[in-house]
Short mmCIF file of C-alpha atoms in Angstrom, two decimals:
data_model
loop_
_atom_site.label_atom_id
_atom_site.label_comp_id
_atom_site.label_asym_id
_atom_site.label_seq_id
_atom_site.Cartn_x
_atom_site.Cartn_y
_atom_site.Cartn_z
CA UNK A 235 24.25 -40.17 -59.86
CA UNK A 236 22.43 -41.97 -57.37
CA UNK A 237 22.72 -40.70 -53.83
CA UNK A 238 24.59 -42.47 -51.29
CA UNK A 239 22.42 -44.35 -49.04
CA UNK A 240 22.73 -43.43 -45.27
CA UNK A 241 23.47 -46.31 -43.00
CA UNK A 242 20.12 -47.67 -41.27
CA UNK A 243 19.32 -44.85 -38.38
CA UNK A 244 21.66 -42.21 -39.73
CA UNK A 245 19.13 -39.92 -41.39
CA UNK A 246 17.17 -39.47 -38.17
CA UNK A 247 20.06 -38.59 -36.01
CA UNK A 248 21.17 -36.00 -38.61
CA UNK A 249 17.74 -34.46 -38.90
CA UNK A 250 17.89 -34.48 -35.05
CA UNK A 251 21.23 -32.53 -34.81
CA UNK A 252 19.94 -29.83 -37.24
CA UNK A 253 17.09 -29.20 -35.12
CA UNK A 254 19.11 -29.24 -32.06
CA UNK A 255 21.67 -26.66 -33.50
CA UNK A 256 18.75 -24.52 -34.79
CA UNK A 257 17.19 -24.38 -30.94
CA UNK A 258 20.84 -23.76 -29.72
CA UNK A 259 21.02 -21.01 -32.05
CA UNK A 260 17.79 -19.40 -30.99
CA UNK A 261 18.70 -19.56 -27.60
CA UNK A 262 21.98 -18.14 -28.02
CA UNK A 263 20.15 -15.21 -30.02
CA UNK A 264 17.53 -14.71 -27.14
CA UNK A 265 20.32 -14.62 -24.72
CA UNK A 266 22.32 -12.35 -26.57
CA UNK A 267 19.38 -9.98 -26.86
CA UNK A 268 18.80 -10.06 -23.17
CA UNK A 269 22.35 -9.50 -22.39
CA UNK A 270 22.18 -6.33 -24.45
CA UNK A 271 18.86 -5.36 -22.84
CA UNK A 272 19.81 -5.72 -19.35
CA UNK A 273 23.48 -5.09 -19.30
CA UNK A 274 25.16 -4.52 -22.37
CA UNK A 275 23.39 -1.46 -23.50
CA UNK A 276 22.95 -0.20 -19.92
CA UNK A 277 25.40 1.67 -17.67
CA UNK A 278 26.35 0.04 -14.51
CA UNK A 279 26.00 1.86 -11.42
CA UNK A 280 27.23 0.85 -8.09
CA UNK A 281 25.64 2.00 -4.63
CA UNK A 282 25.96 1.35 -1.09
CA UNK A 283 22.70 1.71 0.74
CA UNK A 284 20.94 1.10 4.20
CA UNK A 285 19.57 -2.74 4.09
CA UNK A 286 16.04 -1.40 4.35
CA UNK A 287 16.03 -0.42 0.71
CA UNK A 288 17.68 -3.50 -0.52
CA UNK A 289 14.44 -5.20 -1.36
CA UNK A 290 13.39 -2.01 -3.35
CA UNK A 291 16.56 -2.36 -5.50
CA UNK A 292 15.94 -6.02 -6.00
CA UNK A 293 12.39 -5.59 -7.13
CA UNK A 294 11.94 -6.78 -10.70
CA UNK A 295 9.89 -3.93 -11.69
CA UNK A 296 12.47 -1.48 -10.35
CA UNK A 297 15.24 -3.40 -12.04
CA UNK A 298 13.23 -3.32 -15.45
CA UNK A 299 12.37 0.35 -15.08
CA UNK A 300 15.91 1.17 -14.67
CA UNK A 301 16.96 -0.89 -17.53
CA UNK A 302 14.60 0.93 -19.80
CA UNK A 303 16.03 4.23 -18.72
CA UNK A 304 19.51 2.78 -19.46
CA UNK A 305 20.85 1.62 -16.17
CA UNK A 306 21.89 -1.38 -14.44
CA UNK A 307 22.20 -0.58 -10.58
CA UNK A 308 23.90 -2.82 -8.23
CA UNK A 309 23.91 -1.97 -4.38
CA UNK A 310 25.63 -3.79 -1.38
CA UNK A 311 23.73 -3.09 1.92
CA UNK A 312 25.96 -1.70 4.82
CA UNK A 313 25.24 0.15 8.21
CA UNK A 314 24.76 3.92 8.00
CA UNK A 315 27.37 4.59 10.47
CA UNK A 316 30.09 2.54 8.63
CA UNK A 317 28.93 3.44 4.93
CA UNK A 318 30.62 6.73 4.59
CA UNK A 319 34.18 4.80 4.97
CA UNK A 320 33.19 2.03 2.50
CA UNK A 321 32.54 4.07 -0.68
CA UNK A 322 35.45 2.71 -2.76
CA UNK A 323 34.22 1.95 -6.29
CA UNK A 324 30.69 3.28 -5.59
CA UNK A 325 28.83 5.77 -7.62
CA UNK A 326 26.34 6.75 -4.93
CA UNK A 327 25.59 6.36 -1.28
CA UNK A 328 22.19 6.29 0.38
CA UNK A 329 21.92 6.10 4.09
CA UNK A 330 18.60 6.27 5.92
CA UNK A 331 19.07 9.66 7.73
CA UNK A 332 19.61 13.20 6.59
CA UNK A 333 22.35 13.88 9.13
CA UNK A 334 24.16 10.62 7.56
CA UNK A 335 23.81 12.08 4.10
CA UNK A 336 25.25 15.55 5.33
CA UNK A 337 28.09 13.74 6.87
CA UNK A 338 28.88 11.81 3.73
CA UNK A 339 28.47 15.01 1.61
CA UNK A 340 30.90 16.90 3.71
CA UNK A 341 33.45 13.90 3.85
CA UNK A 342 33.56 13.52 0.23
CA UNK A 343 33.15 17.10 -0.74
CA UNK A 344 29.99 16.86 -2.69
CA UNK A 345 27.24 19.58 -2.92
CA UNK A 346 24.72 17.69 -4.55
CA UNK A 347 21.98 15.50 -2.72
CA UNK A 348 18.60 13.88 -4.04
CA UNK A 349 15.98 13.42 -1.46
CA UNK A 350 14.30 10.12 -2.30
CA UNK A 351 11.45 9.32 0.05
CA UNK A 352 11.16 9.14 3.67
CA UNK A 353 9.32 6.74 6.57
CA UNK A 354 8.74 7.54 10.14
CA UNK A 355 9.95 5.21 12.71
CA UNK A 356 7.12 3.26 14.38
CA UNK A 357 6.61 0.39 16.83
CA UNK A 358 5.12 -2.84 16.31
CA UNK A 359 3.27 -5.46 18.70
CA UNK A 360 0.47 -7.72 19.01
CA UNK A 361 -3.14 -6.65 19.98
CA UNK A 362 -3.16 -8.44 23.59
CA UNK A 363 0.16 -6.62 24.19
CA UNK A 364 -0.88 -3.37 22.92
CA UNK A 365 -4.25 -3.63 24.99
CA UNK A 366 -1.95 -4.28 28.30
CA UNK A 367 0.27 -1.16 27.42
CA UNK A 368 -2.93 0.80 27.17
CA UNK A 369 -4.25 -0.12 30.56
CA UNK A 370 -0.71 0.80 31.81
CA UNK A 371 -0.84 4.27 30.35
CA UNK A 372 1.69 3.59 27.71
CA UNK A 373 -0.32 3.34 24.37
CA UNK A 374 -3.86 4.50 23.38
CA UNK A 375 -6.07 3.96 20.39
CA UNK A 376 -7.59 6.74 18.39
CA UNK A 377 -11.54 6.70 18.23
CA UNK A 378 -11.35 8.68 15.04
CA UNK A 379 -9.25 6.38 13.04
CA UNK A 380 -8.46 3.59 14.93
CA UNK A 381 -4.61 4.04 14.86
CA UNK A 382 -2.29 3.43 17.85
CA UNK A 383 -0.11 5.95 19.78
CA UNK A 384 2.97 4.89 21.98
CA UNK A 385 3.79 7.28 24.99
CA UNK A 386 7.74 6.94 24.90
CA UNK A 387 8.15 9.10 28.14
CA UNK A 388 5.66 6.47 30.01
CA UNK A 389 7.46 3.78 28.25
CA UNK A 390 10.61 5.05 29.75
CA UNK A 391 9.17 5.16 33.50
CA UNK A 392 8.15 1.19 33.20
CA UNK A 393 11.72 0.59 31.98
CA UNK A 394 13.09 2.40 34.98
CA UNK A 395 11.13 0.26 37.29
CA UNK A 396 12.16 -3.03 35.33
CA UNK A 397 8.40 -3.85 34.83
CA UNK A 398 7.58 -6.92 33.28
CA UNK A 399 4.86 -7.98 30.93
CA UNK A 400 3.17 -10.01 33.66
CA UNK A 401 2.97 -6.98 35.85
CA UNK A 402 1.08 -4.88 33.46
CA UNK A 403 -2.64 -4.60 34.74
CA UNK A 404 -5.38 -6.49 33.32
CA UNK A 405 -5.24 -10.18 31.97
CA UNK A 406 -4.35 -9.24 28.30
CA UNK A 407 -0.75 -10.74 28.78
CA UNK A 408 -0.66 -14.12 30.55
CA UNK A 409 0.93 -14.44 33.89
CA UNK A 410 3.83 -16.64 32.55
CA UNK A 411 5.46 -13.60 30.50
CA UNK A 412 8.30 -12.99 32.74
CA UNK A 413 10.44 -10.87 30.19
CA UNK A 414 10.74 -7.22 30.87
CA UNK A 415 8.82 -4.70 28.92
CA UNK A 416 11.57 -3.61 26.40
CA UNK A 417 11.54 -2.28 22.90
CA UNK A 418 13.88 -4.51 20.57
CA UNK A 419 15.93 -2.79 18.13
CA UNK A 420 18.69 -3.31 16.00
CA UNK A 421 22.59 -3.01 16.53
CA UNK A 422 23.30 0.66 17.77
CA UNK A 423 26.94 0.33 16.57
CA UNK A 424 26.05 0.01 13.10
CA UNK A 425 22.42 0.37 12.11
CA UNK A 426 20.52 3.53 11.47
CA UNK A 427 17.23 2.48 12.73
CA UNK A 428 18.86 2.21 16.28
CA UNK A 429 20.32 5.50 15.89
CA UNK A 430 16.82 6.88 15.43
CA UNK A 431 15.91 5.15 18.57
CA UNK A 432 18.77 6.49 20.28
CA UNK A 433 17.59 10.25 18.96
CA UNK A 434 14.29 9.87 20.35
CA UNK A 435 15.17 8.65 23.75
CA UNK A 436 17.74 11.13 24.02
CA UNK A 437 15.60 13.84 23.23
CA UNK A 438 13.30 12.75 26.08
CA UNK A 439 16.29 12.05 28.72
CA UNK A 440 17.56 15.62 27.58
CA UNK A 441 14.54 17.57 29.02
CA UNK A 442 12.80 17.47 25.63
CA UNK A 443 15.63 19.11 23.86
CA UNK A 444 17.72 17.83 20.79
CA UNK A 445 20.95 16.58 22.42
CA UNK A 446 23.49 19.35 21.15
CA UNK A 447 27.08 18.97 19.75
CA UNK A 448 29.75 18.27 22.20
CA UNK A 449 30.49 15.72 24.85
CA UNK A 450 27.19 14.04 25.85
CA UNK A 451 25.88 13.62 29.21
CA UNK A 452 27.03 10.79 30.83
CA UNK A 453 23.77 10.01 32.55
CA UNK A 454 22.23 9.96 29.17
CA UNK A 455 24.52 7.80 27.55
CA UNK A 456 24.50 5.18 30.64
CA UNK A 457 20.65 5.17 30.37
CA UNK A 458 20.65 4.67 26.62
CA UNK A 459 23.20 1.93 26.85
CA UNK A 460 21.13 0.05 29.56
CA UNK A 461 18.26 0.06 27.16
CA UNK A 462 20.47 -1.44 24.37
CA UNK A 463 22.20 -3.84 26.48
CA UNK A 464 19.19 -5.29 28.31
CA UNK A 465 17.99 -6.51 24.77
CA UNK A 466 20.97 -9.19 24.77
CA UNK A 467 22.77 -9.95 21.63
CA UNK A 468 21.75 -7.59 18.93
CA UNK A 469 20.41 -9.07 15.56
CA UNK A 470 22.95 -9.43 12.70
CA UNK A 471 20.81 -7.17 10.36
CA UNK A 472 17.93 -4.85 10.17
CA UNK A 473 15.57 -7.38 8.49
CA UNK A 474 16.32 -9.98 10.81
CA UNK A 475 14.20 -8.75 13.77
CA UNK A 476 11.24 -7.70 11.43
CA UNK A 477 11.28 -11.07 9.98
CA UNK A 478 11.32 -12.57 13.61
CA UNK A 479 8.40 -10.53 14.52
CA UNK A 480 6.43 -11.79 11.75
CA UNK A 481 7.42 -15.53 12.12
CA UNK A 482 8.22 -15.80 15.68
CA UNK A 483 5.36 -14.30 17.38
CA UNK A 484 5.04 -12.14 20.79
CA UNK A 485 6.84 -14.58 23.05
CA UNK A 486 10.17 -13.85 20.84
CA UNK A 487 9.45 -10.13 20.02
CA UNK A 488 6.88 -8.35 21.58
CA UNK A 489 7.83 -4.77 20.82
CA UNK A 490 9.79 -3.81 17.81
CA UNK A 491 11.05 -0.73 16.67
CA UNK A 492 10.97 -0.50 13.00
CA UNK A 493 10.23 1.54 9.79
CA UNK A 494 6.63 2.07 8.93
CA UNK A 495 7.69 0.96 5.39
CA UNK A 496 8.55 -2.38 6.43
CA UNK A 497 4.86 -2.75 7.69
CA UNK A 498 3.32 -1.02 4.66
CA UNK A 499 5.40 -3.12 2.40
CA UNK A 500 4.63 -6.53 4.16
CA UNK A 501 0.87 -5.67 4.04
CA UNK A 502 0.63 -4.70 0.57
CA UNK A 503 3.21 -7.20 -1.10
CA UNK A 504 3.53 -9.86 1.60
CA UNK A 505 4.32 -11.97 3.30
CA UNK A 506 1.73 -10.27 5.49
CA UNK A 507 2.07 -9.82 9.38
CA UNK A 508 -0.12 -11.88 11.64
CA UNK A 509 -3.63 -10.51 11.85
CA UNK A 510 -3.20 -9.46 15.51
CA UNK A 511 -0.18 -7.25 14.82
CA UNK A 512 -0.29 -3.79 15.91
CA UNK A 513 1.09 -0.70 14.39
CA UNK A 514 2.00 2.10 17.00
CA UNK A 515 3.28 5.71 16.50
CA UNK A 516 5.84 6.67 19.13
CA UNK A 517 5.06 10.25 20.64
CA UNK A 518 7.49 11.60 19.86
CA UNK A 519 9.02 9.83 16.61
CA UNK A 520 11.71 11.02 14.05
CA UNK A 521 11.54 10.38 10.27
CA UNK A 522 14.19 8.38 8.64
CA UNK A 523 15.09 10.58 5.47
CA UNK A 524 16.30 8.33 2.57
CA UNK A 525 18.54 10.73 0.24
CA UNK A 526 21.16 9.66 -2.42
CA UNK A 527 24.48 11.22 -2.42
CA UNK A 528 26.28 10.74 -5.86
CA UNK A 529 29.86 10.28 -6.01
CA UNK A 530 29.99 9.98 -9.79
CA UNK A 531 28.18 11.69 -12.90
CA UNK A 532 26.44 8.10 -13.25
CA UNK A 533 25.44 8.24 -9.49
CA UNK A 534 23.99 11.59 -9.86
CA UNK A 535 21.90 10.56 -12.79
CA UNK A 536 20.52 7.39 -11.19
CA UNK A 537 19.67 9.75 -7.99
CA UNK A 538 17.72 12.07 -10.50
CA UNK A 539 15.79 9.31 -11.75
CA UNK A 540 15.01 7.92 -8.28
CA UNK A 541 13.67 11.22 -6.97
CA UNK A 542 11.83 12.34 -10.17
CA UNK A 543 10.81 9.42 -12.39
CA UNK A 544 6.91 8.77 -11.75
CA UNK A 545 7.23 5.14 -12.27
CA UNK A 546 10.00 4.61 -9.85
CA UNK A 547 8.17 7.09 -7.36
CA UNK A 548 5.48 4.80 -7.52
CA UNK A 549 7.21 1.75 -6.92
CA UNK A 550 8.78 3.37 -4.02
CA UNK A 551 5.44 4.03 -2.63
CA UNK A 552 4.31 0.41 -2.89
CA UNK A 553 7.40 -0.46 -0.96
CA UNK A 554 5.84 1.78 1.85
CA UNK A 555 7.99 4.73 1.23
CA UNK A 556 6.58 8.26 1.47
CA UNK A 557 7.68 10.13 -1.66
CA UNK A 558 7.54 13.72 -1.43
CA UNK A 559 4.51 15.37 -3.06
CA UNK A 560 1.17 13.85 -4.35
CA UNK A 561 -1.27 11.60 -2.65
CA UNK A 562 -0.01 8.07 -3.71
CA UNK A 563 1.06 7.05 -0.25
CA UNK A 564 -2.28 8.02 1.01
CA UNK A 565 -4.09 6.32 -1.82
CA UNK A 566 -2.20 3.03 -1.16
CA UNK A 567 -2.70 2.63 2.36
CA UNK A 568 -6.64 3.77 1.71
CA UNK A 569 -6.64 0.87 -1.01
CA UNK A 570 -5.67 -1.71 1.47
CA UNK A 571 -7.44 -0.30 4.26
CA UNK A 572 -4.21 -0.12 6.69
CA UNK A 573 -4.32 1.46 10.03
CA UNK A 574 -1.73 3.89 8.89
CA UNK A 575 -1.53 7.61 9.36
CA UNK A 576 -1.22 9.82 6.30
CA UNK A 577 0.10 12.77 8.51
CA UNK A 578 2.60 12.32 11.51
CA UNK A 579 2.45 15.13 13.74
CA UNK A 580 4.61 14.45 16.95
CA UNK A 581 8.09 14.46 15.32
CA UNK A 582 11.15 15.73 16.63
CA UNK A 583 14.59 16.46 14.78
CA UNK A 584 17.28 14.43 14.97
CA UNK A 585 20.71 15.73 16.50
CA UNK A 586 23.55 16.63 14.25
CA UNK A 587 25.85 13.82 13.08
CA UNK A 588 28.75 14.71 15.50
CA UNK A 589 26.04 14.62 18.47
CA UNK A 590 24.70 11.48 17.48
CA UNK A 591 28.04 10.01 16.59
CA UNK A 592 29.20 10.97 20.31
CA UNK A 593 26.22 9.21 21.91
CA UNK A 594 26.76 6.04 19.65
CA UNK A 595 30.22 5.92 20.44
CA UNK A 596 29.48 5.86 24.17
CA UNK A 597 27.10 3.19 23.59
CA UNK A 598 29.82 1.16 21.69
CA UNK A 599 31.97 1.43 24.69
CA UNK A 600 29.36 0.09 26.81
CA UNK A 601 29.06 -3.01 24.64
CA UNK A 602 32.84 -3.58 24.68
CA UNK A 603 32.80 -3.18 28.51
CA UNK A 604 30.02 -5.60 28.88
CA UNK A 605 31.73 -8.09 26.94
CA UNK A 606 29.02 -8.42 24.41
CA UNK A 607 30.28 -9.73 21.05
CA UNK A 608 31.23 -7.28 18.12
CA UNK A 609 28.59 -6.48 15.40
CA UNK A 610 28.47 -8.25 12.62
CA UNK A 611 31.19 -7.55 10.25
CA UNK A 612 28.85 -6.85 7.16
CA UNK A 613 24.98 -6.72 7.02
CA UNK A 614 24.02 -10.47 6.29
CA UNK A 615 22.06 -9.65 2.98
CA UNK A 616 22.90 -10.55 -0.69
CA UNK A 617 23.57 -7.62 -2.80
CA UNK A 618 20.59 -6.12 -4.95
CA UNK A 619 20.45 -5.86 -8.66
CA UNK A 620 20.07 -8.09 -11.74
CA UNK A 621 21.51 -11.71 -11.17
CA UNK A 622 25.10 -12.27 -12.50
CA UNK A 623 27.63 -14.97 -12.65
CA UNK A 624 29.84 -15.79 -9.70
CA UNK A 625 32.90 -13.79 -9.85
CA UNK A 626 31.47 -10.92 -11.78
#
């Protein structure tokens, strides 16, 4: 029997359709493998973290390594003062201070804690401004390693006199800069890094003693409030002032309180800071200790991996954090020739959670009395973790 002839042009269309079907099948098969690789076969773990760690959890290599270990970790950013009350549906919480972690443990009756890494608080400025501060006796540069120090007590004397940048000795700063010499911080009502600034300043205002629990000295609270309120409307997230320092120059943000990890990560992985950016170590400073408090077994498992897995620890170091033990951080900054101290000596303890909370509550009242707008309701950063469909 003779085959039935196809109409003209029919055979090519059928062949094209068959080929298309094969391609679609292959795409579906590959997609199924990927879904199984990154989601279907993985335990989904939800966490609440300080915004300074969002980039770490978003890092493709971190996501891939956690997937290899059988986990898909999704995190949402939250200010350290607020995250203790925002744990519904979460497997773990990771604030940026050991005092906050201790409070979360006590609040939720958790005995376990995983210490992941730490980073000291630093100041960022620009070379002409650093030179002006040096001539004013506030900053100095080490002849041994070229790193900068910042005398916080001397800085407080300048702020007490409302000194402007143009009033500093020398000609490093142009006479047109009429802004007061002020450290810019994040919002003390929500952010951990601003709380670390309050810890340092309160230590000096309290006669170089850590502020004890109980009602804070009204004069200390008032002085701290003035330093925060003089900055104007605070930023909406912890990352925003760092990006503005990087992109808008000294006219906008001449002196920034930041995490050392932000500087190191930018200089190692980019976008890099301007060539004349200067890293200064406050004297004294505090360490921001990043611990993970597990709320479920899955959160506990992820915390142990983040603290102990060599690959994840190496990735944390590349993000600028100092992991406990080993020389990875020192090797990283040496490889990139960064003016970073591998050892920071002038460090003070932070107050207890209750003492620091009392200080910050007083500052919050000052913001309200001044008519300043409320803090941003959420850190304006997207959640981190593998991409997923809207509504998932």
